[in-house]
Coordinates of C-alpha atoms in Angstrom, one line a residue:
M30 CA 96.8 89.8 91.9
K31 CA 93.5 91.5 92.6
Q32 CA 92.7 94.9 91.1
L33 CA 94.1 97.8 93.2
R34 CA 90.6 99.2 93.9
D35 CA 89.5 95.8 95.3
K36 CA 92.6 95.7 97.6
F37 CA 91.7 99.1 99.0
E38 CA 88.1 98.0 99.6
E39 CA 89.4 94.9 101.4
L40 CA 91.7 97.2 103.5
A41 CA 88.9 99.5 104.4
E42 CA 86.7 96.6 105.5
L43 CA 89.6 95.2 107.6
L44 CA 90.3 98.6 109.2
I45 CA 86.6 99.5 109.9
T46 CA 84.8 96.3 110.5
N47 CA 87.4 93.7 111.5
R48 CA 89.9 96.0 113.2
D49 CA 89.8 94.0 116.5
N50 CA 91.1 90.9 114.6
L51 CA 93.8 92.7 112.8
A52 CA 96.8 91.3 114.7
Q53 CA 95.3 87.8 114.7
G54 CA 97.8 85.3 113.3
T55 CA 100.6 87.8 113.1
G56 CA 100.8 89.3 116.6
V57 CA 101.1 92.8 115.2
P58 CA 98.5 95.2 113.8
F59 CA 100.5 95.7 110.6
V60 CA 99.0 95.5 107.1
R61 CA 100.9 95.6 103.9
L62 CA 99.0 96.5 100.8
L63 CA 100.9 95.2 97.8
Y64 CA 100.6 96.9 94.4
H65 CA 102.8 97.0 91.3
P66 CA 105.2 100.0 91.3
D67 CA 103.5 101.3 88.1
E68 CA 100.3 101.8 90.1
E69 CA 101.7 104.4 92.4
L70 CA 99.5 107.3 91.2
E71 CA 96.4 105.2 91.5
A72 CA 97.5 104.1 95.0
R73 CA 97.8 107.7 96.1
E74 CA 94.3 108.5 94.8
L75 CA 92.8 105.4 96.5
T76 CA 94.6 106.4 99.7
R77 CA 92.7 109.7 99.7
L78 CA 89.4 107.8 99.2
L79 CA 90.4 105.4 102.0
E80 CA 91.1 108.3 104.4
Q81 CA 87.6 109.7 103.6
K82 CA 86.0 106.4 104.3
L83 CA 87.8 106.0 107.6
K84 CA 86.8 109.5 108.6
K85 CA 83.2 108.9 107.7
A86 CA 83.3 105.7 109.9
G87 CA 84.7 107.7 112.9
F88 CA 88.4 106.9 112.5
S89 CA 91.3 109.2 112.0
S90 CA 94.3 108.5 109.9
V91 CA 97.9 109.8 110.1
E92 CA 99.8 109.7 106.9
I93 CA 103.6 109.5 107.0
R94 CA 105.1 110.1 103.6
C95 CA 108.3 108.1 103.4
G96 CA 109.7 109.9 100.4
E97 CA 111.2 112.7 102.3
Y98 CA 113.1 110.6 104.8
P99 CA 116.3 109.8 102.8
Y100 CA 116.9 113.6 102.6
K101 CA 115.3 114.9 105.8
Y102 CA 118.3 114.4 108.1
Y103 CA 120.5 116.5 105.8
Q104 CA 117.9 119.1 105.0
E105 CA 117.3 119.8 108.8
R106 CA 121.1 120.4 109.2
N107 CA 121.5 122.3 105.9
L108 CA 123.8 119.6 104.7
L109 CA 121.8 118.2 101.7
E110 CA 123.8 120.0 99.0
L111 CA 127.1 118.9 100.5
R112 CA 125.8 115.3 100.9
M113 CA 124.7 115.2 97.3
K114 CA 128.0 116.6 96.1
T115 CA 130.0 114.0 98.1
A116 CA 127.6 111.2 97.1
K117 CA 128.9 111.5 93.5
E118 CA 132.4 110.5 94.7
H119 CA 131.2 107.6 97.0
P120 CA 127.7 106.7 95.9
S121 CA 127.5 103.4 97.8
E122 CA 128.7 104.9 101.1
A123 CA 126.3 107.8 100.7
A124 CA 123.4 105.6 100.0
N125 CA 124.1 103.5 103.1
E126 CA 124.5 106.5 105.3
M127 CA 121.3 108.1 103.9
G128 CA 119.4 104.9 104.4
K129 CA 120.6 104.5 108.0
H130 CA 119.4 108.0 108.8
A131 CA 116.1 107.5 106.9
E132 CA 115.3 104.3 108.8
E133 CA 116.1 105.9 112.2
D134 CA 114.1 109.0 111.6
L135 CA 111.1 107.1 110.1
L136 CA 111.0 104.7 113.0
K137 CA 111.1 107.6 115.5
E138 CA 108.2 109.3 113.6
I139 CA 106.1 106.1 113.5
I140 CA 106.6 105.5 117.2
R141 CA 105.9 109.2 118.0
Q142 CA 102.6 109.1 116.0
A143 CA 101.7 105.7 117.6
E144 CA 102.3 107.1 121.1
A145 CA 100.0 110.1 120.4
A146 CA 97.3 107.9 118.8
D147 CA 94.1 106.9 120.3
N148 CA 92.1 103.6 119.7
K149 CA 90.5 105.2 116.6
T150 CA 93.8 106.1 114.8
I151 CA 95.3 104.4 111.8
I152 CA 98.9 105.1 110.7
L153 CA 99.4 105.1 106.9
L154 CA 102.9 104.8 105.5
T155 CA 102.8 106.1 101.9
E156 CA 105.5 106.8 99.3
T157 CA 107.5 103.8 100.5
G158 CA 108.9 103.2 97.0
L159 CA 110.8 106.5 97.4
L160 CA 112.9 104.9 100.2
Y161 CA 114.5 102.6 97.5
P162 CA 117.5 102.1 97.2
F163 CA 118.4 103.9 100.4
A164 CA 116.3 102.2 103.1
G165 CA 114.3 99.1 103.7
L166 CA 111.2 98.6 105.7
S167 CA 112.1 95.3 107.5
G168 CA 114.1 96.9 110.3
I169 CA 111.6 99.7 110.7
L170 CA 108.7 97.3 111.1
L171 CA 110.8 95.2 113.5
G172 CA 111.5 98.3 115.5
C173 CA 107.7 99.0 115.7
E174 CA 106.9 95.7 117.3
N175 CA 105.5 96.1 120.8
K176 CA 105.6 99.9 120.4
V177 CA 103.0 100.4 117.7
L178 CA 99.7 99.0 118.9
V179 CA 97.4 100.9 116.5
P180 CA 96.9 99.7 112.9
L181 CA 100.0 100.5 110.8
V182 CA 99.2 100.2 107.0
V183 CA 102.2 100.0 104.7
L184 CA 101.5 100.9 101.0
Y185 CA 104.0 98.6 99.4
P186 CA 105.0 98.8 95.7
A187 CA 106.2 95.3 94.8
T188 CA 106.2 92.6 92.3
V189 CA 105.7 88.9 93.0
E190 CA 108.1 86.6 91.3
D191 CA 108.1 82.8 91.9
G192 CA 106.1 83.4 95.1
N193 CA 108.6 86.0 96.4
V194 CA 107.5 89.5 97.1
L195 CA 110.2 92.0 95.8
F196 CA 110.0 95.6 97.1
M197 CA 110.1 97.8 94.0
G198 CA 110.7 94.6 92.0
K199 CA 114.3 94.4 93.4
R200 CA 114.6 93.7 97.1
N201 CA 113.2 90.8 99.2
P202 CA 111.2 92.5 102.0
G203 CA 112.6 90.3 104.8
Y204 CA 109.8 91.1 107.3
Y205 CA 107.1 88.4 107.5
R206 CA 104.6 89.4 110.3
T207 CA 102.4 91.8 108.3
R208 CA 99.0 90.8 107.1
D209 CA 99.3 91.1 103.4
I210 CA 96.6 92.2 100.9
A211 CA 97.9 91.1 97.5

């Protein structure tokens, strides 16, 4: 794999200079920037630099932090403490339920942001590793097809083993239509 800084440079070039060709070959303007899960802090720093570059080039970015979504549904209903308490008794059931709500809420937010976006907007999904083990991104990206027409960048902590991309080193991503920067 390339150095993370080089990947972000490639991403900036793609978003600023080659934006019109973004969906070429995949049919969707989705980009997945792969990095090792151990590089999360560096990825966050480089994301800030990317946002500055985009702004300087006349683009705007909307960051959606995925880390809050497994808990958001319960927090909004003042049920988080109860959910966490009952999760101890049935952890698998709780994780599945939390994942379902996280995926639904995240998809709604991405679509909401895309509908409000103009042709100079880029949506950045960050903290995606915090969705694990609750939610996956495959169904979310599938739900974005034909609804999200602006660039959607997914910062994607993963490992590559035997040619397979494994989200957080554990789960096969399942969605294949993104343009990958690896």
